[in-house]
Coordinates of C-alpha atoms in Angstrom, one line a residue:
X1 CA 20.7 22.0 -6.4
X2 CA 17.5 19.9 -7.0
X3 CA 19.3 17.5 -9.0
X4 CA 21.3 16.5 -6.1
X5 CA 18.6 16.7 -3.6
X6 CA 18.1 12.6 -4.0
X7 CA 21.2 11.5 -3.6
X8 CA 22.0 13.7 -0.4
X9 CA 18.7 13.2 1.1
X10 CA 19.4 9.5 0.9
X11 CA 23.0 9.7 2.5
X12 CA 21.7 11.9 5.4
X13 CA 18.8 9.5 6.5
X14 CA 20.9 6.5 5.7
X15 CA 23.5 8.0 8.3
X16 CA 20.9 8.9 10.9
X17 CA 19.7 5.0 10.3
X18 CA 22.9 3.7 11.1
X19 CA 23.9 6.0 14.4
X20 CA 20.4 5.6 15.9
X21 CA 20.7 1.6 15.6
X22 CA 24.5 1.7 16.7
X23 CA 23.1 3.7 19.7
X24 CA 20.1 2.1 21.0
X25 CA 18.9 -1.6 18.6
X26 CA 20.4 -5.2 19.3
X27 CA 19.5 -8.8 18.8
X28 CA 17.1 -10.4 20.9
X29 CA 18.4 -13.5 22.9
X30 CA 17.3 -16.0 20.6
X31 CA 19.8 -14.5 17.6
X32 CA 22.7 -14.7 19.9
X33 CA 25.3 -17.0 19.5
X34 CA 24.6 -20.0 21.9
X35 CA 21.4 -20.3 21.3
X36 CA 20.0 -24.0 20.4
X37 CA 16.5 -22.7 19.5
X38 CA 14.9 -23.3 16.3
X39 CA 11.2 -22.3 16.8
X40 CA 11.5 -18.9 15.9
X41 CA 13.3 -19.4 12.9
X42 CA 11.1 -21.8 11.7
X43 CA 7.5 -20.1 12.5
X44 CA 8.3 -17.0 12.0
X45 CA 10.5 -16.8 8.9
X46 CA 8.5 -18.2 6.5
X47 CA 5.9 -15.6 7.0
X48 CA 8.6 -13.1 6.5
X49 CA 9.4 -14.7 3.2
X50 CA 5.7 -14.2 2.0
X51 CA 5.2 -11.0 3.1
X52 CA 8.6 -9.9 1.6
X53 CA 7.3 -11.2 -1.8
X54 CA 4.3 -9.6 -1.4
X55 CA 6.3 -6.0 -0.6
X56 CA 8.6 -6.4 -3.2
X57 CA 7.5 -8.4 -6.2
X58 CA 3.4 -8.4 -5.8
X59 CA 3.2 -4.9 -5.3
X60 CA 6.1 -3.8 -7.6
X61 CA 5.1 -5.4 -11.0
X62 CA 1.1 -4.7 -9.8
X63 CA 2.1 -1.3 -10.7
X64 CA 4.1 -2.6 -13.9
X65 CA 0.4 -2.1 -16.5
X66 CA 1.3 1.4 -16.2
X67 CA 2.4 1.9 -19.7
X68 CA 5.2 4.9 -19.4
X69 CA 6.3 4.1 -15.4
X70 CA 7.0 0.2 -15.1
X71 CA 10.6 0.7 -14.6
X72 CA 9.7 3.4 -12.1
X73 CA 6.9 1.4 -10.4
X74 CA 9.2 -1.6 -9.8
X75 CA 12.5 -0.3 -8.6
X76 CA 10.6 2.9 -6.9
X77 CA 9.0 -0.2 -4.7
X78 CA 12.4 -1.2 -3.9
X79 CA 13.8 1.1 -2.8
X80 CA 10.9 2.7 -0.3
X81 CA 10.5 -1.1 1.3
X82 CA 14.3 -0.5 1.9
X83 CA 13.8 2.6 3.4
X84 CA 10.2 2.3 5.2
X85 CA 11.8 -0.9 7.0
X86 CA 14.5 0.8 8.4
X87 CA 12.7 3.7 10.1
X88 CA 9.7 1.9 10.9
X89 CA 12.2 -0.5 13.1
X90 CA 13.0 2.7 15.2
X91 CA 9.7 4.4 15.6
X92 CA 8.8 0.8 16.6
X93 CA 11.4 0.4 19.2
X94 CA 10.8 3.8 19.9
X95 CA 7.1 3.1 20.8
X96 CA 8.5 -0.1 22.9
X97 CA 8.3 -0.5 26.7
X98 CA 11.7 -2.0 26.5
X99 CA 12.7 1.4 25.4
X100 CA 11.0 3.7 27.9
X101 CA 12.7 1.4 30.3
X102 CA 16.2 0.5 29.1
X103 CA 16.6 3.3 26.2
X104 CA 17.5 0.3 23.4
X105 CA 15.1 -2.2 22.0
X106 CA 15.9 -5.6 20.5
X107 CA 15.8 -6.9 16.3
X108 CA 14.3 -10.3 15.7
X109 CA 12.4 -11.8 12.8
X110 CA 9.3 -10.9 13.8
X111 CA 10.3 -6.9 14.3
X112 CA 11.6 -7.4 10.4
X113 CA 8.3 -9.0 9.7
X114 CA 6.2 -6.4 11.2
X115 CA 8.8 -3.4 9.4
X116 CA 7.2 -5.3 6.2
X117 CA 4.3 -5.1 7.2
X118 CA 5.0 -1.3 7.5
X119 CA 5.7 -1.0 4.0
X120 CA 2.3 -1.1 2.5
X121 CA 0.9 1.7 3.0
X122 CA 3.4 3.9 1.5
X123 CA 3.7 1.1 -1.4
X124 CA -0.6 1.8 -1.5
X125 CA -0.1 5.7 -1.4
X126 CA 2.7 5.2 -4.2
X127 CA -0.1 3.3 -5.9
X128 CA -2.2 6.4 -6.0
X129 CA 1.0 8.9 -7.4
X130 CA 3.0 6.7 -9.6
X131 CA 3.9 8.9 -12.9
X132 CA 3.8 12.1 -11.0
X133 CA 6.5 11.9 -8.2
X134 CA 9.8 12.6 -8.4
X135 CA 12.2 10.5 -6.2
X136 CA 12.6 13.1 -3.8
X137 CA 9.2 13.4 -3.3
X138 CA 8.6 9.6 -2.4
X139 CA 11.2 9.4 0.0
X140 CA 10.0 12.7 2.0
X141 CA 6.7 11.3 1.3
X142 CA 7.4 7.9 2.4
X143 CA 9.1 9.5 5.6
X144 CA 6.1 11.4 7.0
X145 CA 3.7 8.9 6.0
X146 CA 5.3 6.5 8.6
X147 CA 5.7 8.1 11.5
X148 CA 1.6 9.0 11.3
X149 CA 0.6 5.4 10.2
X150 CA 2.7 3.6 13.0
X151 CA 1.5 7.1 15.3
X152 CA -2.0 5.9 14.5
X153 CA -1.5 2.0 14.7
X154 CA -0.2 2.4 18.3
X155 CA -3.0 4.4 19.3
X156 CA -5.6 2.2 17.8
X157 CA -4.2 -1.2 18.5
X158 CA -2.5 -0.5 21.8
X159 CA -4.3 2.4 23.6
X160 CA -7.8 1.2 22.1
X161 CA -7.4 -2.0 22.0
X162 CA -9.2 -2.8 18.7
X163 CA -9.4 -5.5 16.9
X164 CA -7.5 -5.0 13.4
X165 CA -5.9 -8.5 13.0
X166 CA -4.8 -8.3 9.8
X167 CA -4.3 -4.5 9.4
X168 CA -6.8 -3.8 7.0
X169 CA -7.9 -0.4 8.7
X170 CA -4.2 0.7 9.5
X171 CA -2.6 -0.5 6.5
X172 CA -4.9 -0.7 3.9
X173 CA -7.3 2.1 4.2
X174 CA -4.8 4.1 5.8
X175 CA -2.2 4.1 3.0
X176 CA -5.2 4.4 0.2
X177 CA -6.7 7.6 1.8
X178 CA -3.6 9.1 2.5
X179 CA -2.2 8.4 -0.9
X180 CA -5.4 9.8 -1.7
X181 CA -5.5 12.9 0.1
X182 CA -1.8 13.5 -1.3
X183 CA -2.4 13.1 -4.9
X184 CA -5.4 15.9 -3.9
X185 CA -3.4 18.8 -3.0
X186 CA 0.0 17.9 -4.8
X187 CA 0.4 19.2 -8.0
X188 CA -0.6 18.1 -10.9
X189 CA 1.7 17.0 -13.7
X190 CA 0.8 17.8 -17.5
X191 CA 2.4 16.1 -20.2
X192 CA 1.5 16.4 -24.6
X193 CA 0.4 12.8 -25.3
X194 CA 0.9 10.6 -28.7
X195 CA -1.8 12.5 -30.0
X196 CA -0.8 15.9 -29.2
X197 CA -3.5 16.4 -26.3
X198 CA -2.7 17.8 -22.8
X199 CA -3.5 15.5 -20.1
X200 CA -2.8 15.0 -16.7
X201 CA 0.1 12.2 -15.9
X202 CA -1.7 9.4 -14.6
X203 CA -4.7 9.4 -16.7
X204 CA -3.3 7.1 -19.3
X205 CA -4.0 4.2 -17.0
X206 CA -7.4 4.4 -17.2
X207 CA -7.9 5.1 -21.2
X208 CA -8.8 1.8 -22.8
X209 CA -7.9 3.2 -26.1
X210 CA -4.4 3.9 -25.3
X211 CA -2.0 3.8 -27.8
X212 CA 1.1 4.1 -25.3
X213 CA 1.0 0.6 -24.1
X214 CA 3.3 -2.3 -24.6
X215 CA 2.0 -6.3 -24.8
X216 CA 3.7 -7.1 -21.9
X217 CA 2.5 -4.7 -19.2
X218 CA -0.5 -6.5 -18.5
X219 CA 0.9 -9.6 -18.2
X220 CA 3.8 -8.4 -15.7
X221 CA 0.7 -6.7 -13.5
X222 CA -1.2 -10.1 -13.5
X223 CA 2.2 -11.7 -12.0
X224 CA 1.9 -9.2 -9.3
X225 CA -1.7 -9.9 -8.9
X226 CA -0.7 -14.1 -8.7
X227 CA 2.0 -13.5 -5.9
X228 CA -0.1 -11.6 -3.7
X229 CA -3.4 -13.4 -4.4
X230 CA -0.9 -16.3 -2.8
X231 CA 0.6 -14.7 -0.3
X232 CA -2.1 -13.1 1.3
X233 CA -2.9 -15.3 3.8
X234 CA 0.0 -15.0 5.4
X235 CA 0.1 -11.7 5.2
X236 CA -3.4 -11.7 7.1
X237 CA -2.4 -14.2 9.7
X238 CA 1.6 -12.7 10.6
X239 CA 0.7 -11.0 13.4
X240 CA -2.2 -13.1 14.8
X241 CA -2.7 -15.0 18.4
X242 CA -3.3 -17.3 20.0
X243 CA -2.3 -20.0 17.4
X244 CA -5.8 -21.0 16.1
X245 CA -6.4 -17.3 15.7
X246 CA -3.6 -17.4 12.9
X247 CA -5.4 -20.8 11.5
X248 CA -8.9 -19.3 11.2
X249 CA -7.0 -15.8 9.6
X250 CA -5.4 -18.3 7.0
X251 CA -8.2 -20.4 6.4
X252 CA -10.8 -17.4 6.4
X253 CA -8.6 -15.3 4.2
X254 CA -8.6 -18.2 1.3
X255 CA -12.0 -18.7 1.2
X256 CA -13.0 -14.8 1.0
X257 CA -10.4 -14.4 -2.0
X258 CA -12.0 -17.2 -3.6
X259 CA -15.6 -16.1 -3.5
X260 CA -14.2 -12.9 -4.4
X261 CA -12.2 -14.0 -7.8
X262 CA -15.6 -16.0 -8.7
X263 CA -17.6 -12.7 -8.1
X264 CA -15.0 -10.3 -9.7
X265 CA -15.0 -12.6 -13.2
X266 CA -18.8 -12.6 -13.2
X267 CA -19.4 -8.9 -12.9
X268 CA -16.6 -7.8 -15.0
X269 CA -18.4 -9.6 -18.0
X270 CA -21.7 -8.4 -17.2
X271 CA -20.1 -4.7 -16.5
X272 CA -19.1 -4.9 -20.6
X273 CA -21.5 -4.9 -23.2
X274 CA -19.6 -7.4 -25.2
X275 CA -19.2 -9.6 -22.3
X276 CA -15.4 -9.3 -21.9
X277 CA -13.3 -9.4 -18.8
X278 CA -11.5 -5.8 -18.1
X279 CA -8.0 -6.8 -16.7
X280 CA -7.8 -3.7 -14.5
X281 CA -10.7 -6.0 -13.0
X282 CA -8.9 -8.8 -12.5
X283 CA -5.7 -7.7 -11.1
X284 CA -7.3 -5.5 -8.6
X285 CA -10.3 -6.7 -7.7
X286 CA -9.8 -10.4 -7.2
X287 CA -7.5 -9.0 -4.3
X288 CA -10.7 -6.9 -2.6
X289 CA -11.4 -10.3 -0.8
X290 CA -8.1 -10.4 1.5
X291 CA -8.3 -6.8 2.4
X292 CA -11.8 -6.9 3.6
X293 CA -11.8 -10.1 5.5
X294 CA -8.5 -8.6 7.2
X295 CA -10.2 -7.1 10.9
X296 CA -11.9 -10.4 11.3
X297 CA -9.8 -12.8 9.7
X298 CA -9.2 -14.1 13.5
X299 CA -12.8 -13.2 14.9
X300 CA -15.0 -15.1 12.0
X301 CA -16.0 -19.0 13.2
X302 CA -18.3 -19.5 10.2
X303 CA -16.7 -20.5 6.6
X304 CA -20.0 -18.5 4.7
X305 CA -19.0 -15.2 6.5
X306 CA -15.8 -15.2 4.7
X307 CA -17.1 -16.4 1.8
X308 CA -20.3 -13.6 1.6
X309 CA -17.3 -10.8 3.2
X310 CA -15.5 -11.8 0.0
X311 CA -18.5 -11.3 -2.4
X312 CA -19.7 -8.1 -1.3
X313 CA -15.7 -6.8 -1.3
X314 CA -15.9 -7.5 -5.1
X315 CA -19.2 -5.8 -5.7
X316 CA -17.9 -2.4 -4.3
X317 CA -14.2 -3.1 -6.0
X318 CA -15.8 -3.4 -9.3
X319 CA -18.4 -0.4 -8.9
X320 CA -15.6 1.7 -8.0
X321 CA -13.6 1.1 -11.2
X322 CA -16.7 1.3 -13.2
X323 CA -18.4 4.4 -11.5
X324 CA -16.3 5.7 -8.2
X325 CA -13.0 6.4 -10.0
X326 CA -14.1 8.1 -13.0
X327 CA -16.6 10.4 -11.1
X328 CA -13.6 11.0 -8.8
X329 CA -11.5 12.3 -11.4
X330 CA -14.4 14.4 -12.7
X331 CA -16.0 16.1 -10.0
X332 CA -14.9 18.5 -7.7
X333 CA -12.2 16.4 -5.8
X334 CA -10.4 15.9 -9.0
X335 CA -8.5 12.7 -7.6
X336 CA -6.6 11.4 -10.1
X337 CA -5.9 7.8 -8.4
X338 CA -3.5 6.2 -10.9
X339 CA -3.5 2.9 -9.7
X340 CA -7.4 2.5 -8.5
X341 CA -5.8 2.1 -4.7
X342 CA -9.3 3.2 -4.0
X343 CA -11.0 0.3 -5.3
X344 CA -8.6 -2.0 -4.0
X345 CA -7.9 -0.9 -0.8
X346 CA -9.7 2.1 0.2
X347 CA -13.3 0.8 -0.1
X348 CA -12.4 -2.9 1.0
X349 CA -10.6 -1.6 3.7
X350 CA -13.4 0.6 5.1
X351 CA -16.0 -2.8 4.5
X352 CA -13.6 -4.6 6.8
X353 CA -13.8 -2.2 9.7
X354 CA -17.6 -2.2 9.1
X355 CA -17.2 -6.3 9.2
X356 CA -15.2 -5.9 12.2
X357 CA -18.5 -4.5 14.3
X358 CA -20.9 -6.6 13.3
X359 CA -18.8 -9.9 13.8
X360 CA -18.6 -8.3 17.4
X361 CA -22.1 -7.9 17.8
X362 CA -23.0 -11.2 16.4
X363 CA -20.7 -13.5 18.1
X364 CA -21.5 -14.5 21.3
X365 CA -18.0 -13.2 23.6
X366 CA -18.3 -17.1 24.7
X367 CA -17.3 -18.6 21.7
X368 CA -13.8 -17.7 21.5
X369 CA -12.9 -19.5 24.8
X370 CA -9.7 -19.0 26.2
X371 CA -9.0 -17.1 23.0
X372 CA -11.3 -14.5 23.6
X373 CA -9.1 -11.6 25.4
X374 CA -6.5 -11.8 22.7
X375 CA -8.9 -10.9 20.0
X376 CA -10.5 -8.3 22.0
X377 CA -7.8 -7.8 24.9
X378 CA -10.1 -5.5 27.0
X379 CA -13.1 -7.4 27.4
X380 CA -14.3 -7.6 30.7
X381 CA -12.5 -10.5 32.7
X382 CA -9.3 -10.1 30.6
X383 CA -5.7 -9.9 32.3
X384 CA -5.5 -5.8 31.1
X385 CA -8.2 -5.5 34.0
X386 CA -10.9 -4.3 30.7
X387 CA -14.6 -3.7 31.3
X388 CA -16.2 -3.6 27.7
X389 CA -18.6 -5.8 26.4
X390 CA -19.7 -6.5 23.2
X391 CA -21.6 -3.2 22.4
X392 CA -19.0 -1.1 23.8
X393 CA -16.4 -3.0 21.9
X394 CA -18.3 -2.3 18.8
X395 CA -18.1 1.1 20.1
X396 CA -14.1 1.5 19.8
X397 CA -14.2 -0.6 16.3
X398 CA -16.7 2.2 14.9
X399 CA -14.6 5.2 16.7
X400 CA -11.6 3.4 15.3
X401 CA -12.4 3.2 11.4
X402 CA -13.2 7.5 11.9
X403 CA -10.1 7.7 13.4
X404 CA -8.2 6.6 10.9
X405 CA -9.8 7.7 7.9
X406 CA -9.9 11.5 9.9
X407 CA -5.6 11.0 10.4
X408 CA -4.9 9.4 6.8
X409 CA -6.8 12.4 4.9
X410 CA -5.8 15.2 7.5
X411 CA -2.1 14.1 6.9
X412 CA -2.3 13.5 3.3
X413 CA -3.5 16.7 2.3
X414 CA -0.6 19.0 4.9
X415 CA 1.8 16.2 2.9
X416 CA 0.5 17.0 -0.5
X417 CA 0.8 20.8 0.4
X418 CA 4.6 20.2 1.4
X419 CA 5.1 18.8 -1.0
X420 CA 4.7 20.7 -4.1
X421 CA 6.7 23.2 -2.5
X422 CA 9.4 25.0 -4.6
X423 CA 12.2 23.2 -2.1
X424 CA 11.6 19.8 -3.2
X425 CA 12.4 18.3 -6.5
X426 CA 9.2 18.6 -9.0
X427 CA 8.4 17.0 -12.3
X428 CA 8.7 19.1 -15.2
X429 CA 5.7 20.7 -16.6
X430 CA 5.7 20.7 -20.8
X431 CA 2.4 22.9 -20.6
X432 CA 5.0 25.7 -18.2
X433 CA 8.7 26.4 -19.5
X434 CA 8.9 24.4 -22.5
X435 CA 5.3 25.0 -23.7
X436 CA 6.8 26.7 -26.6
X437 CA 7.7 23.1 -27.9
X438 CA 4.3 21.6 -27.3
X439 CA 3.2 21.9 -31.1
X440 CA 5.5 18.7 -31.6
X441 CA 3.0 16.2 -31.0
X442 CA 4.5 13.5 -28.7
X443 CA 7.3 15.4 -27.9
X444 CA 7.0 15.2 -24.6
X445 CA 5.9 11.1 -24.9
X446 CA 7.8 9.4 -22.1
X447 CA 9.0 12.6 -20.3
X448 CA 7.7 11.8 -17.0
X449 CA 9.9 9.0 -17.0
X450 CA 12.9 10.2 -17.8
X451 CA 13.0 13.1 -15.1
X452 CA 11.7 10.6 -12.5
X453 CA 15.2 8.7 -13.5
X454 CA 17.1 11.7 -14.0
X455 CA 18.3 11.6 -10.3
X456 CA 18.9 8.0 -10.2
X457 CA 21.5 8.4 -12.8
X458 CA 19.6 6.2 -15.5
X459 CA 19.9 9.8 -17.7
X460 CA 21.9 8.3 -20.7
X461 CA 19.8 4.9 -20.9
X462 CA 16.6 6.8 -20.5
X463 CA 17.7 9.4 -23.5
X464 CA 18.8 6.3 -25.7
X465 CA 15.4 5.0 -25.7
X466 CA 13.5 8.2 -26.1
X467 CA 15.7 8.7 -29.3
X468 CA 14.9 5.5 -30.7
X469 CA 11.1 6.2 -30.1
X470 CA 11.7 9.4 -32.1
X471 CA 12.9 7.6 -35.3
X472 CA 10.6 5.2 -35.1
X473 CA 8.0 7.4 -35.1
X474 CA 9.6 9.4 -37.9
X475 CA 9.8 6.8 -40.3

């Protein structure tokens, strides 16, 4: 029964997918045959490209240092950005006036660039569980998880009109604390290591000495880390307007990466008493600097805002690797965060929101021009008919960041609970039914991986490898 879960789970939501677009999606005017227009195609598109990069390659092999899951990390990515960008199309559309008002909604490139978008944070909340997940439990996860981050988008962006240009509150935070809050109440997965210890899965990423790793890991992480490091600034800018909103969100978004890098490589050598650089460092930190200039990537008018934004978003990436995460894992929230989503977009993601009300109180409303009440839409004198000023709009920025931390760990942890539930497919626990075997020391070296595979059919190539492991280790 719970071997077949995956593959019948799939077929059932792929079928809903397909009735509920047959029944109420179609193209907007401008995909129609007929059509001369090129504009959209070549404004929008390109954007699309990078952020599809981003989902799929900078995010997949990100994950790929994890020594025992870098098949899983990789094609797990795939198929959730398959499946988030589907259903986050139709709560979209859902959400839509067009909808309330016709029942159907249209598909362009920028709805497909904005489902991308939607990706993230269950790609960020995968960050947190890789290695302990089955593939059943991702896609349920993955399921519930979107409804409540594009539930609490709407009511932040729309009904409260904040100021969350490039999503770092909504995606970023969102998807790091509810990834969080999951990996929390979800149970935990044991497995014998190399040396015959019992350790919880996920806490080989973060043991310096481990012997489990292969040369290339790192290097495939630091490709992730290049293509988003690249990409980011479009991913900041996609949804931006007026048009020099989406200028200053590129512009602003380079220059707080960069002060970032510079400020990640210096305090990784200082943080090691040899004066080496730690490439957990470098692949996640040097990316702090995009998530926290992300609120106010359209709202910041001075170049050394970006620049300081992307300093201090290093200093609290690297103390959370070097302090944060291991006391996490330690203490009484015993958060295993397997990927340091924490670090990279938790705490960077919170900064921004902070950024986000002190930009507002510093900048004079006047500054912005014309531009003004599409950066903060209900600002008195606006066409929504708004009264706020600028202390009230700091106001809603403040509610909003509580808002979404109070939905992202309040759903994580009912998730996590539903979860490890008896219905859904588990891993296997070495330490429950076959602890009887668990005097062969690395017997159960690679496990988690091949029961994450075991539904996805990659059985026989999984078992291959695990017996050539074996001899090797024999002779």
């Amino acid at each position: 029964y719970q071997r077949r879960q995956f593959p019948v789970a799939l077929c059932i939501f792929q079928v809903i997918f397909i009735l509920a677009f047959s029944l109420c999606a179609h193209f907007n005017a401008h995909a129609l045959p007929d059509n001369k227009s090129k504009v959209y195609v070549n404004t929008d598109y390109p954007l699309f490209q990078d952020i599809h990069v981003m989902s799929l390659v900078g995010f997949g092999f990100l994950m790929a240092f994890l020594k025992r899951y870098g098949f899983a990390a990789v094609s797990m990515n795939l198929l959730l950005c398959s499946f988030v960008s589907q259903w986050a199309m139709l709560l979209r559309g859902f959400l839509s006036t067009e909808f309330r008002d016709s029942y159907s909604f249209t598909i362009s490139i920028e709805e497909i660039m904005i489902a991308d978008l939607s990706c993230t944070p269950i790609l960020i909340s995968m960050g947190a569980l890789i290695g302990r997940f089955t593939p059943m439990q991702f896609v349920v996860m993955a399921f519930i998880e979107t409804a409540v981050c594009i539930g609490v988008e709407y009511l932040v962006i729309t009904v409260m009109h904040v100021n969350d240009g490039g999503r770092s509150l909504v995606i970023h935070a969102f998807g790091a604390y509810f990834g969080l809050a999951v990996a929390r109440t979800a149970r935990k997965v044991r497995m014998i290591s190399k040396r015959g210890t019992i350790r919880v899965v996920g806490e080989d990423a973060f043991d310096d000495n481990s012997e489990d790793g292969v040369d290339h890991s790192e290097l495939f992480s630091m490709i992730g880390t290049l293509f988003l490091w690249i990409f980011f600034p479009s991913f900041n800018a996609a949804v931006q307007e007026p048009e020099d909103a989406r200028i200053r969100a590129v512009i602003n978004t380079y220059l707080s990466m960069t002060s970032c890098t510079v400020i990640t490589f210096m305090l990784t050598s200082l943080t090691d008493r040899h004066g080496r650089f730690n490439m957990i460092h470098i692949q996640s930190s040097t990316l702090a600097g995009g998530v926290a200039i992300g609120s106010v990537a359209n709202a910041i008018l001075q170049p050394w805002h970006s620049l300081l934004i992307g300093g201090v978003a290093a200093i609290i990436s690297v103390f959370g690797h070097t302090h944060l995460q291991p006391w996490m894992r330690k203490s009484f929230l015993s958060v295993t965060d397997t990927c340091g989503v924490h670090n990279l977009h938790g705490l960077p993601g919170i900064l921004s929101g902070v950024c986000s009300i002190i930009i507002v109180l510093v900048y004079d409303p006047s500054y912005y021009g014309d531009s003004l009440y599409q950066i903060y839409p209900y600002f008195a004198g606006g066409e929504k008919m708004g009264n706020r000023d600028k202390y009230e709009q700091a106001l809603y920025q403040a509610l909003a960041i509580l808002i979404v931390f109070g939905a992202a760990t309040v759903a994580g942890l009912i998730t996590g609970l539903f979860l490890r539930g008896g219905c859904i497919n588990q891993m296997s626990d070495p330490t429950g039914a076959h602890a009887e075997n668990s005097e062969r020391a690395g017997f159960y070296y690679g496990l988690p991986q091949e029961v994450l595979w075991r539904s996805m059919e990659l059985q026989r190539e999984m078992q291959m490898r695990y017996r050539d492991h074996e001899s090797n280790e024999i002779f």
